[in-house]
Amino acid sequence: MSTDQPGPGAGEPPEDEPFLKKPQEPPAGGAPRNSSSRENGSPRNNHANGSGGGEGAAPPPGGQQPPPPPGGTPPPGGGPYGGGPYGSGPYPGGPYAGDPYGGQYGQPADPLAGMPPLANRGRRLVARIIDAIIIGVPVGIIMSVIVGGVNYFSTDSDQARAQWTVSGVTMLAYLIYEGLMLSSRGQTLGKMAMKVRVAMLSNGSIPTPQAGWTRAAVYTLPEIVPCCGFVFWLINVLWCTWDKPYQQCLHDKAAKTVVVSTEQAPAPPPPPPPSA
């Protein structure tokens, strides 16, 4: 009988995927004994006046047990902040499989917690320029030879037809190039050179075929529409400059993807040796 463990199911990222979102570890030793005030304003552990139910508080007079909370049994919901034992926060599941411990002590969960660092916008721009050169230059030259030369400054009808043919074939080649590269490894040649990567927002895996081709199509195809296509393309590529918190362009939002850095963070320095 084989002892091999079953592999991941269909649509699941591999276990050794280096850019998956890592779950946060629970707080060491549980919640701190002196944390900030709760939502209703009552402190969790008031040592100043000796009241409260925390460790170190003064016992009730006469050695009696403290009275039960009003209403009898506590309300359902798990932990003291609702949801699970560490709270739930407004992002159940969250991006990249979510924060299993919710927010810190009842605070809203950080949507970027556990995610690889987002890619620098400048690196993303340079990666696009590299890809445009890799595809646009050779395809444009080949098509110009096929159609007998193209004068991009001419308004003649024959030249306009040749310009449209060369541009259309170049865009189609770029669409196929990006769709195949993103679906297979999450990176184009330009993104490899700039050490950035496209990942699914939900779990950090390589984009699914549907997501990869959707992202490529939303970026490329609108340029076919005269004038309006260029305006949409410009808004699309600039959208990441003000989008929060994931710095997504419109083609990222359509495909539910995010661009992250592939550079590994430096390892923390080793702890100092214990003093004698």
PDB file of C-alpha atoms in Angstrom:
ATOM      1  CA  MET A   1       0.000   0.000   0.000  1.00  0.00           C
ATOM      2  CA  SER A   2       1.363   3.411  -0.906  1.00  0.00           C
ATOM      3  CA  THR A   3       2.076   5.813   1.939  1.00  0.00           C
ATOM      4  CA  ASP A   4       2.133   8.937  -0.253  1.00  0.00           C
ATOM      5  CA  GLN A   5      -0.020  11.784   0.989  1.00  0.00           C
ATOM      6  CA  PRO A   6      -2.737  12.952  -1.438  1.00  0.00           C
ATOM      7  CA  GLY A   7      -1.932  16.136  -3.341  1.00  0.00           C
ATOM      8  CA  PRO A   8      -4.003  19.313  -3.249  1.00  0.00           C
ATOM      9  CA  GLY A   9      -7.430  19.150  -4.808  1.00  0.00           C
ATOM     10  CA  ALA A  10      -8.481  20.889  -7.977  1.00  0.00           C
ATOM     11  CA  GLY A  11      -8.210  24.645  -7.713  1.00  0.00           C
ATOM     12  CA  GLU A  12      -6.151  24.481  -4.505  1.00  0.00           C
ATOM     13  CA  PRO A  13      -2.652  26.036  -4.434  1.00  0.00           C
ATOM     14  CA  PRO A  14       0.273  23.677  -3.745  1.00  0.00           C
ATOM     15  CA  GLU A  15       1.506  23.470  -0.182  1.00  0.00           C
ATOM     16  CA  ASP A  16       4.983  24.666  -1.171  1.00  0.00           C
ATOM     17  CA  GLU A  17       3.672  27.783  -2.931  1.00  0.00           C
ATOM     18  CA  PRO A  18       6.188  30.393  -1.701  1.00  0.00           C
ATOM     19  CA  PHE A  19       3.884  33.402  -1.891  1.00  0.00           C
ATOM     20  CA  LEU A  20       0.760  32.158  -0.146  1.00  0.00           C
ATOM     21  CA  LYS A  21      -0.539  34.274   2.655  1.00  0.00           C
ATOM     22  CA  LYS A  22       0.749  32.945   5.951  1.00  0.00           C
ATOM     23  CA  PRO A  23      -1.692  32.860   8.913  1.00  0.00           C
ATOM     24  CA  GLN A  24      -0.738  34.954  11.874  1.00  0.00           C
ATOM     25  CA  GLU A  25       0.306  33.190  15.039  1.00  0.00           C
ATOM     26  CA  PRO A  26      -1.934  33.614  18.122  1.00  0.00           C
ATOM     27  CA  PRO A  27      -0.598  35.984  20.785  1.00  0.00           C
ATOM     28  CA  ALA A  28       2.009  34.288  22.985  1.00  0.00           C
ATOM     29  CA  GLY A  29       0.624  33.556  26.431  1.00  0.00           C
ATOM     30  CA  GLY A  30      -2.874  34.683  25.526  1.00  0.00           C
ATOM     31  CA  ALA A  31      -4.246  38.211  25.702  1.00  0.00           C
ATOM     32  CA  PRO A  32      -2.306  40.741  27.793  1.00  0.00           C
ATOM     33  CA  ARG A  33      -3.594  41.271  31.283  1.00  0.00           C
ATOM     34  CA  ASN A  34      -3.644  45.022  30.978  1.00  0.00           C
ATOM     35  CA  SER A  35      -4.996  45.873  27.540  1.00  0.00           C
ATOM     36  CA  SER A  36      -6.890  48.891  26.320  1.00  0.00           C
ATOM     37  CA  SER A  37     -10.477  49.681  27.273  1.00  0.00           C
ATOM     38  CA  ARG A  38     -13.258  47.581  25.850  1.00  0.00           C
ATOM     39  CA  GLU A  39     -15.946  48.982  23.597  1.00  0.00           C
ATOM     40  CA  ASN A  40     -18.317  49.797  26.455  1.00  0.00           C
ATOM     41  CA  GLY A  41     -15.619  51.820  28.227  1.00  0.00           C
ATOM     42  CA  SER A  42     -15.051  49.457  31.167  1.00  0.00           C
ATOM     43  CA  PRO A  43     -11.386  48.455  31.618  1.00  0.00           C
ATOM     44  CA  ARG A  44     -10.500  44.784  31.384  1.00  0.00           C
ATOM     45  CA  ASN A  45      -8.278  44.788  34.439  1.00  0.00           C
ATOM     46  CA  ASN A  46      -8.505  47.785  36.707  1.00  0.00           C
ATOM     47  CA  HIS A  47      -5.731  47.472  39.265  1.00  0.00           C
ATOM     48  CA  ALA A  48      -6.064  51.070  40.371  1.00  0.00           C
ATOM     49  CA  ASN A  49      -9.395  50.657  42.179  1.00  0.00           C
ATOM     50  CA  GLY A  50      -9.195  46.922  42.779  1.00  0.00           C
ATOM     51  CA  SER A  51     -12.396  46.202  40.860  1.00  0.00           C
ATOM     52  CA  GLY A  52     -12.928  43.913  37.871  1.00  0.00           C
ATOM     53  CA  GLY A  53     -12.539  40.198  37.386  1.00  0.00           C
ATOM     54  CA  GLY A  54      -8.925  40.056  36.204  1.00  0.00           C
ATOM     55  CA  GLU A  55      -6.089  38.387  38.037  1.00  0.00           C
ATOM     56  CA  GLY A  56      -4.841  40.486  40.908  1.00  0.00           C
ATOM     57  CA  ALA A  57      -8.190  42.200  41.569  1.00  0.00           C
ATOM     58  CA  ALA A  58      -9.413  42.398  45.161  1.00  0.00           C
ATOM     59  CA  PRO A  59     -11.831  39.571  46.124  1.00  0.00           C
ATOM     60  CA  PRO A  60     -15.444  40.448  46.962  1.00  0.00           C
ATOM     61  CA  PRO A  61     -16.017  41.332  50.609  1.00  0.00           C
ATOM     62  CA  GLY A  62     -16.873  38.416  52.870  1.00  0.00           C
ATOM     63  CA  GLY A  63     -15.262  35.863  50.586  1.00  0.00           C
ATOM     64  CA  GLN A  64     -18.445  35.561  48.511  1.00  0.00           C
ATOM     65  CA  GLN A  65     -18.357  34.534  44.891  1.00  0.00           C
ATOM     66  CA  PRO A  66     -18.996  37.332  42.393  1.00  0.00           C
ATOM     67  CA  PRO A  67     -22.592  37.476  41.127  1.00  0.00           C
ATOM     68  CA  PRO A  68     -23.350  36.017  37.671  1.00  0.00           C
ATOM     69  CA  PRO A  69     -23.653  38.435  34.762  1.00  0.00           C
ATOM     70  CA  PRO A  70     -27.097  39.975  34.167  1.00  0.00           C
ATOM     71  CA  GLY A  71     -29.316  37.775  32.096  1.00  0.00           C
ATOM     72  CA  GLY A  72     -27.915  34.459  33.303  1.00  0.00           C
ATOM     73  CA  THR A  73     -25.817  32.578  30.767  1.00  0.00           C
ATOM     74  CA  PRO A  74     -23.476  34.567  28.513  1.00  0.00           C
ATOM     75  CA  PRO A  75     -24.641  35.194  24.944  1.00  0.00           C
ATOM     76  CA  PRO A  76     -23.515  32.702  22.292  1.00  0.00           C
ATOM     77  CA  GLY A  77     -20.690  33.635  19.957  1.00  0.00           C
ATOM     78  CA  GLY A  78     -17.514  32.049  21.327  1.00  0.00           C
ATOM     79  CA  GLY A  79     -14.912  34.554  22.511  1.00  0.00           C
ATOM     80  CA  PRO A  80     -15.379  37.728  24.517  1.00  0.00           C
ATOM     81  CA  TYR A  81     -15.473  39.841  21.338  1.00  0.00           C
ATOM     82  CA  GLY A  82     -17.910  37.750  19.351  1.00  0.00           C
ATOM     83  CA  GLY A  83     -17.075  35.182  16.689  1.00  0.00           C
ATOM     84  CA  GLY A  84     -14.129  32.902  17.417  1.00  0.00           C
ATOM     85  CA  PRO A  85     -11.905  32.866  20.484  1.00  0.00           C
ATOM     86  CA  TYR A  86      -9.797  35.710  19.088  1.00  0.00           C
ATOM     87  CA  GLY A  87     -12.604  37.776  17.577  1.00  0.00           C
ATOM     88  CA  SER A  88     -13.715  37.872  13.987  1.00  0.00           C
ATOM     89  CA  GLY A  89     -13.433  41.413  12.676  1.00  0.00           C
ATOM     90  CA  PRO A  90     -15.099  42.696   9.493  1.00  0.00           C
ATOM     91  CA  TYR A  91     -13.030  40.484   7.133  1.00  0.00           C
ATOM     92  CA  PRO A  92     -14.240  36.908   7.718  1.00  0.00           C
ATOM     93  CA  GLY A  93     -11.930  34.739   5.664  1.00  0.00           C
ATOM     94  CA  GLY A  94     -10.225  37.867   4.369  1.00  0.00           C
ATOM     95  CA  PRO A  95      -7.763  38.008   1.485  1.00  0.00           C
ATOM     96  CA  TYR A  96      -5.260  35.194   0.997  1.00  0.00           C
ATOM     97  CA  ALA A  97      -7.395  32.837   3.149  1.00  0.00           C
ATOM     98  CA  GLY A  98      -7.826  35.495   5.812  1.00  0.00           C
ATOM     99  CA  ASP A  99      -6.602  36.174   9.308  1.00  0.00           C
ATOM    100  CA  PRO A 100      -7.726  33.169  11.418  1.00  0.00           C
ATOM    101  CA  TYR A 101      -7.463  35.189  14.601  1.00  0.00           C
ATOM    102  CA  GLY A 102      -9.402  38.227  13.395  1.00  0.00           C
ATOM    103  CA  GLY A 103      -8.277  41.591  14.662  1.00  0.00           C
ATOM    104  CA  GLN A 104      -5.931  42.041  17.590  1.00  0.00           C
ATOM    105  CA  TYR A 105      -8.118  41.755  20.679  1.00  0.00           C
ATOM    106  CA  GLY A 106     -11.322  42.692  18.922  1.00  0.00           C
ATOM    107  CA  GLN A 107      -9.872  45.314  16.552  1.00  0.00           C
ATOM    108  CA  PRO A 108     -10.695  45.047  12.801  1.00  0.00           C
ATOM    109  CA  ALA A 109      -8.453  42.585  10.966  1.00  0.00           C
ATOM    110  CA  ASP A 110      -5.676  44.057   8.852  1.00  0.00           C
ATOM    111  CA  PRO A 111      -6.499  43.201   5.185  1.00  0.00           C
ATOM    112  CA  LEU A 112      -2.765  43.075   4.376  1.00  0.00           C
ATOM    113  CA  ALA A 113      -1.829  40.842   7.333  1.00  0.00           C
ATOM    114  CA  GLY A 114       0.175  37.801   6.233  1.00  0.00           C
ATOM    115  CA  MET A 115       0.266  38.932   2.597  1.00  0.00           C
ATOM    116  CA  PRO A 116       3.578  39.243   0.740  1.00  0.00           C
ATOM    117  CA  PRO A 117       4.572  42.890   0.333  1.00  0.00           C
ATOM    118  CA  LEU A 118       2.764  44.686  -2.465  1.00  0.00           C
ATOM    119  CA  ALA A 119       4.859  45.350  -5.551  1.00  0.00           C
ATOM    120  CA  ASN A 120       6.331  48.794  -6.036  1.00  0.00           C
ATOM    121  CA  ARG A 121       4.362  50.800  -8.619  1.00  0.00           C
ATOM    122  CA  GLY A 122       7.554  51.853 -10.377  1.00  0.00           C
ATOM    123  CA  ARG A 123       8.599  48.220 -10.810  1.00  0.00           C
ATOM    124  CA  ARG A 124       5.179  47.395 -12.239  1.00  0.00           C
ATOM    125  CA  LEU A 125       5.503  50.196 -14.791  1.00  0.00           C
ATOM    126  CA  VAL A 126       8.985  49.116 -15.869  1.00  0.00           C
ATOM    127  CA  ALA A 127       7.765  45.507 -16.191  1.00  0.00           C
ATOM    128  CA  ARG A 128       5.017  46.685 -18.572  1.00  0.00           C
ATOM    129  CA  ILE A 129       7.527  48.627 -20.650  1.00  0.00           C
ATOM    130  CA  ILE A 130       9.782  45.575 -20.918  1.00  0.00           C
ATOM    131  CA  ASP A 131       6.870  43.384 -22.041  1.00  0.00           C
ATOM    132  CA  ALA A 132       5.747  45.992 -24.576  1.00  0.00           C
ATOM    133  CA  ILE A 133       9.233  46.049 -26.098  1.00  0.00           C
ATOM    134  CA  ILE A 134       9.534  42.241 -26.122  1.00  0.00           C
ATOM    135  CA  ILE A 135       6.234  41.812 -27.986  1.00  0.00           C
ATOM    136  CA  GLY A 136       5.641  45.118 -29.765  1.00  0.00           C
ATOM    137  CA  VAL A 137       8.979  45.618 -31.488  1.00  0.00           C
ATOM    138  CA  PRO A 138       9.406  42.241 -33.254  1.00  0.00           C
ATOM    139  CA  VAL A 139       5.714  41.840 -34.088  1.00  0.00           C
ATOM    140  CA  GLY A 140       5.515  45.420 -35.365  1.00  0.00           C
ATOM    141  CA  ILE A 141       8.548  44.945 -37.599  1.00  0.00           C
ATOM    142  CA  ILE A 142       7.287  41.638 -39.019  1.00  0.00           C
ATOM    143  CA  MET A 143       3.813  43.037 -39.711  1.00  0.00           C
ATOM    144  CA  SER A 144       5.223  46.196 -41.287  1.00  0.00           C
ATOM    145  CA  VAL A 145       7.167  44.027 -43.728  1.00  0.00           C
ATOM    146  CA  ILE A 146       4.067  41.949 -44.492  1.00  0.00           C
ATOM    147  CA  VAL A 147       1.831  44.945 -45.219  1.00  0.00           C
ATOM    148  CA  GLY A 148       4.571  46.734 -47.183  1.00  0.00           C
ATOM    149  CA  GLY A 149       5.559  49.430 -44.712  1.00  0.00           C
ATOM    150  CA  VAL A 150       3.512  51.695 -42.467  1.00  0.00           C
ATOM    151  CA  ASN A 151       3.596  55.477 -42.211  1.00  0.00           C
ATOM    152  CA  TYR A 152       2.121  56.271 -38.800  1.00  0.00           C
ATOM    153  CA  PHE A 153       1.985  60.006 -39.594  1.00  0.00           C
ATOM    154  CA  SER A 154      -0.121  59.596 -42.737  1.00  0.00           C
ATOM    155  CA  THR A 155      -3.901  60.004 -42.804  1.00  0.00           C
ATOM    156  CA  ASP A 156      -4.294  58.222 -46.125  1.00  0.00           C
ATOM    157  CA  SER A 157      -6.967  55.519 -46.057  1.00  0.00           C
ATOM    158  CA  ASP A 158      -4.567  52.795 -47.192  1.00  0.00           C
ATOM    159  CA  GLN A 159      -2.038  53.783 -44.542  1.00  0.00           C
ATOM    160  CA  ALA A 160      -4.769  53.954 -41.897  1.00  0.00           C
ATOM    161  CA  ARG A 161      -5.786  50.405 -42.810  1.00  0.00           C
ATOM    162  CA  ALA A 162      -2.173  49.245 -42.545  1.00  0.00           C
ATOM    163  CA  GLN A 163      -1.791  50.992 -39.186  1.00  0.00           C
ATOM    164  CA  TRP A 164      -4.904  49.287 -37.832  1.00  0.00           C
ATOM    165  CA  THR A 165      -3.718  45.886 -39.081  1.00  0.00           C
ATOM    166  CA  VAL A 166      -0.295  46.181 -37.456  1.00  0.00           C
ATOM    167  CA  SER A 167      -1.750  47.514 -34.185  1.00  0.00           C
ATOM    168  CA  GLY A 168      -4.453  44.837 -34.070  1.00  0.00           C
ATOM    169  CA  VAL A 169      -2.042  41.956 -34.601  1.00  0.00           C
ATOM    170  CA  THR A 170       0.364  43.409 -32.018  1.00  0.00           C
ATOM    171  CA  MET A 171      -2.410  43.686 -29.413  1.00  0.00           C
ATOM    172  CA  LEU A 172      -3.554  40.133 -30.158  1.00  0.00           C
ATOM    173  CA  ALA A 173       0.005  38.843 -29.729  1.00  0.00           C
ATOM    174  CA  TYR A 174       0.331  40.710 -26.421  1.00  0.00           C
ATOM    175  CA  LEU A 175      -3.023  39.319 -25.212  1.00  0.00           C
ATOM    176  CA  ILE A 176      -1.965  35.732 -25.944  1.00  0.00           C
ATOM    177  CA  TYR A 177       1.491  36.287 -24.429  1.00  0.00           C
ATOM    178  CA  GLU A 178       0.169  37.730 -21.162  1.00  0.00           C
ATOM    179  CA  GLY A 179      -2.727  35.315 -20.813  1.00  0.00           C
ATOM    180  CA  LEU A 180      -0.489  32.271 -21.206  1.00  0.00           C
ATOM    181  CA  MET A 181       2.277  33.575 -18.936  1.00  0.00           C
ATOM    182  CA  LEU A 182      -0.024  34.660 -16.104  1.00  0.00           C
ATOM    183  CA  SER A 183      -2.039  31.444 -16.180  1.00  0.00           C
ATOM    184  CA  SER A 184       1.075  29.253 -16.119  1.00  0.00           C
ATOM    185  CA  ARG A 185       3.349  31.022 -13.630  1.00  0.00           C
ATOM    186  CA  GLY A 186       1.845  34.383 -12.648  1.00  0.00           C
ATOM    187  CA  GLN A 187       4.688  36.321 -14.281  1.00  0.00           C
ATOM    188  CA  THR A 188       5.591  37.703 -17.678  1.00  0.00           C
ATOM    189  CA  LEU A 189       9.217  38.176 -18.693  1.00  0.00           C
ATOM    190  CA  GLY A 190       9.042  41.805 -17.604  1.00  0.00           C
ATOM    191  CA  LYS A 191       7.632  40.865 -14.209  1.00  0.00           C
ATOM    192  CA  MET A 192      10.347  38.242 -13.763  1.00  0.00           C
ATOM    193  CA  ALA A 193      13.005  40.854 -14.473  1.00  0.00           C
ATOM    194  CA  MET A 194      11.465  43.295 -11.976  1.00  0.00           C
ATOM    195  CA  LYS A 195      10.750  40.602  -9.347  1.00  0.00           C
ATOM    196  CA  VAL A 196       7.006  41.127  -9.132  1.00  0.00           C
ATOM    197  CA  ARG A 197       4.224  38.606  -9.473  1.00  0.00           C
ATOM    198  CA  VAL A 198       0.468  38.434 -10.061  1.00  0.00           C
ATOM    199  CA  ALA A 199      -1.418  36.424  -7.430  1.00  0.00           C
ATOM    200  CA  MET A 200      -5.021  35.588  -6.649  1.00  0.00           C
ATOM    201  CA  LEU A 201      -6.297  37.956  -3.968  1.00  0.00           C
ATOM    202  CA  SER A 202      -8.197  35.166  -2.230  1.00  0.00           C
ATOM    203  CA  ASN A 203      -5.251  32.877  -1.447  1.00  0.00           C
ATOM    204  CA  GLY A 204      -2.071  34.120  -3.141  1.00  0.00           C
ATOM    205  CA  SER A 205      -1.851  31.299  -5.677  1.00  0.00           C
ATOM    206  CA  ILE A 206      -0.975  31.563  -9.365  1.00  0.00           C
ATOM    207  CA  PRO A 207      -3.933  33.092 -11.249  1.00  0.00           C
ATOM    208  CA  THR A 208      -6.457  30.608 -12.529  1.00  0.00           C
ATOM    209  CA  PRO A 209      -6.847  30.412 -16.323  1.00  0.00           C
ATOM    210  CA  GLN A 210     -10.039  32.444 -16.103  1.00  0.00           C
ATOM    211  CA  ALA A 211      -8.382  35.118 -13.958  1.00  0.00           C
ATOM    212  CA  GLY A 212      -5.234  35.239 -16.084  1.00  0.00           C
ATOM    213  CA  TRP A 213      -7.082  35.662 -19.367  1.00  0.00           C
ATOM    214  CA  THR A 214      -9.589  38.122 -17.852  1.00  0.00           C
ATOM    215  CA  ARG A 215      -6.756  40.297 -16.573  1.00  0.00           C
ATOM    216  CA  ALA A 216      -5.002  40.238 -19.942  1.00  0.00           C
ATOM    217  CA  ALA A 217      -8.208  40.973 -21.865  1.00  0.00           C
ATOM    218  CA  VAL A 218      -9.308  43.922 -19.718  1.00  0.00           C
ATOM    219  CA  TYR A 219      -5.838  45.444 -20.083  1.00  0.00           C
ATOM    220  CA  THR A 220      -5.470  44.888 -23.852  1.00  0.00           C
ATOM    221  CA  LEU A 221      -8.787  44.730 -25.702  1.00  0.00           C
ATOM    222  CA  PRO A 222     -10.331  48.141 -24.838  1.00  0.00           C
ATOM    223  CA  GLU A 223      -7.589  49.819 -26.884  1.00  0.00           C
ATOM    224  CA  ILE A 224      -9.344  48.587 -30.028  1.00  0.00           C
ATOM    225  CA  VAL A 225     -12.081  51.188 -29.480  1.00  0.00           C
ATOM    226  CA  PRO A 226     -10.926  54.477 -31.100  1.00  0.00           C
ATOM    227  CA  CYS A 227     -10.229  57.335 -28.675  1.00  0.00           C
ATOM    228  CA  CYS A 228     -12.364  55.960 -25.813  1.00  0.00           C
ATOM    229  CA  GLY A 229     -10.201  52.855 -25.623  1.00  0.00           C
ATOM    230  CA  PHE A 230      -7.087  54.896 -24.930  1.00  0.00           C
ATOM    231  CA  VAL A 231      -8.896  56.928 -22.241  1.00  0.00           C
ATOM    232  CA  PHE A 232     -10.018  53.724 -20.505  1.00  0.00           C
ATOM    233  CA  TRP A 233      -6.503  52.274 -20.773  1.00  0.00           C
ATOM    234  CA  LEU A 234      -5.022  55.413 -19.175  1.00  0.00           C
ATOM    235  CA  ILE A 235      -7.523  55.374 -16.287  1.00  0.00           C
ATOM    236  CA  ASN A 236      -6.947  51.643 -15.871  1.00  0.00           C
ATOM    237  CA  VAL A 237      -3.159  51.820 -15.470  1.00  0.00           C
ATOM    238  CA  LEU A 238      -3.350  54.883 -13.194  1.00  0.00           C
ATOM    239  CA  TRP A 239      -5.990  53.368 -10.907  1.00  0.00           C
ATOM    240  CA  CYS A 240      -3.387  51.618  -8.746  1.00  0.00           C
ATOM    241  CA  THR A 241      -1.922  54.993  -7.702  1.00  0.00           C
ATOM    242  CA  TRP A 242      -4.942  55.800  -5.521  1.00  0.00           C
ATOM    243  CA  ASP A 243      -6.516  52.376  -4.908  1.00  0.00           C
ATOM    244  CA  LYS A 244      -6.448  51.212  -1.265  1.00  0.00           C
ATOM    245  CA  PRO A 245      -5.452  48.911   0.308  1.00  0.00           C
ATOM    246  CA  TYR A 246      -4.337  46.549  -2.487  1.00  0.00           C
ATOM    247  CA  GLN A 247      -3.116  49.055  -5.137  1.00  0.00           C
ATOM    248  CA  GLN A 248      -5.139  47.311  -7.850  1.00  0.00           C
ATOM    249  CA  CYS A 249      -5.642  48.496 -11.409  1.00  0.00           C
ATOM    250  CA  LEU A 250      -9.050  47.926 -12.993  1.00  0.00           C
ATOM    251  CA  HIS A 251      -7.817  44.761 -14.704  1.00  0.00           C
ATOM    252  CA  ASP A 252      -6.787  43.476 -11.249  1.00  0.00           C
ATOM    253  CA  LYS A 253     -10.244  44.172  -9.865  1.00  0.00           C
ATOM    254  CA  ALA A 254     -11.880  42.412 -12.813  1.00  0.00           C
ATOM    255  CA  ALA A 255      -9.697  39.323 -12.304  1.00  0.00           C
ATOM    256  CA  LYS A 256      -9.597  39.527  -8.481  1.00  0.00           C
ATOM    257  CA  THR A 257      -5.814  39.582  -8.477  1.00  0.00           C
ATOM    258  CA  VAL A 258      -3.092  41.601  -6.773  1.00  0.00           C
ATOM    259  CA  VAL A 259       0.548  42.285  -7.688  1.00  0.00           C
ATOM    260  CA  VAL A 260       3.090  41.377  -5.014  1.00  0.00           C
ATOM    261  CA  SER A 261       6.859  41.383  -4.712  1.00  0.00           C
ATOM    262  CA  THR A 262       8.806  38.131  -5.094  1.00  0.00           C
ATOM    263  CA  GLU A 263      11.778  39.404  -3.116  1.00  0.00           C
ATOM    264  CA  GLN A 264      12.095  37.495   0.114  1.00  0.00           C
ATOM    265  CA  ALA A 265      12.302  39.599   3.266  1.00  0.00           C
ATOM    266  CA  PRO A 266      15.676  39.370   5.021  1.00  0.00           C
ATOM    267  CA  ALA A 267      15.800  36.927   7.917  1.00  0.00           C
ATOM    268  CA  PRO A 268      15.706  38.563  11.362  1.00  0.00           C
ATOM    269  CA  PRO A 269      19.029  38.633  13.208  1.00  0.00           C
ATOM    270  CA  PRO A 270      19.578  35.802  15.714  1.00  0.00           C
ATOM    271  CA  PRO A 271      18.802  36.621  19.337  1.00  0.00           C
ATOM    272  CA  PRO A 272      21.768  37.584  21.509  1.00  0.00           C
ATOM    273  CA  PRO A 273      23.234  34.792  23.624  1.00  0.00           C
ATOM    274  CA  PRO A 274      22.016  34.702  27.215  1.00  0.00           C
ATOM    275  CA  SER A 275      24.259  36.477  29.660  1.00  0.00           C
ATOM    276  CA  ALA A 276      26.176  34.347  32.137  1.00  0.00           C
TER     277      ALA A 276
END
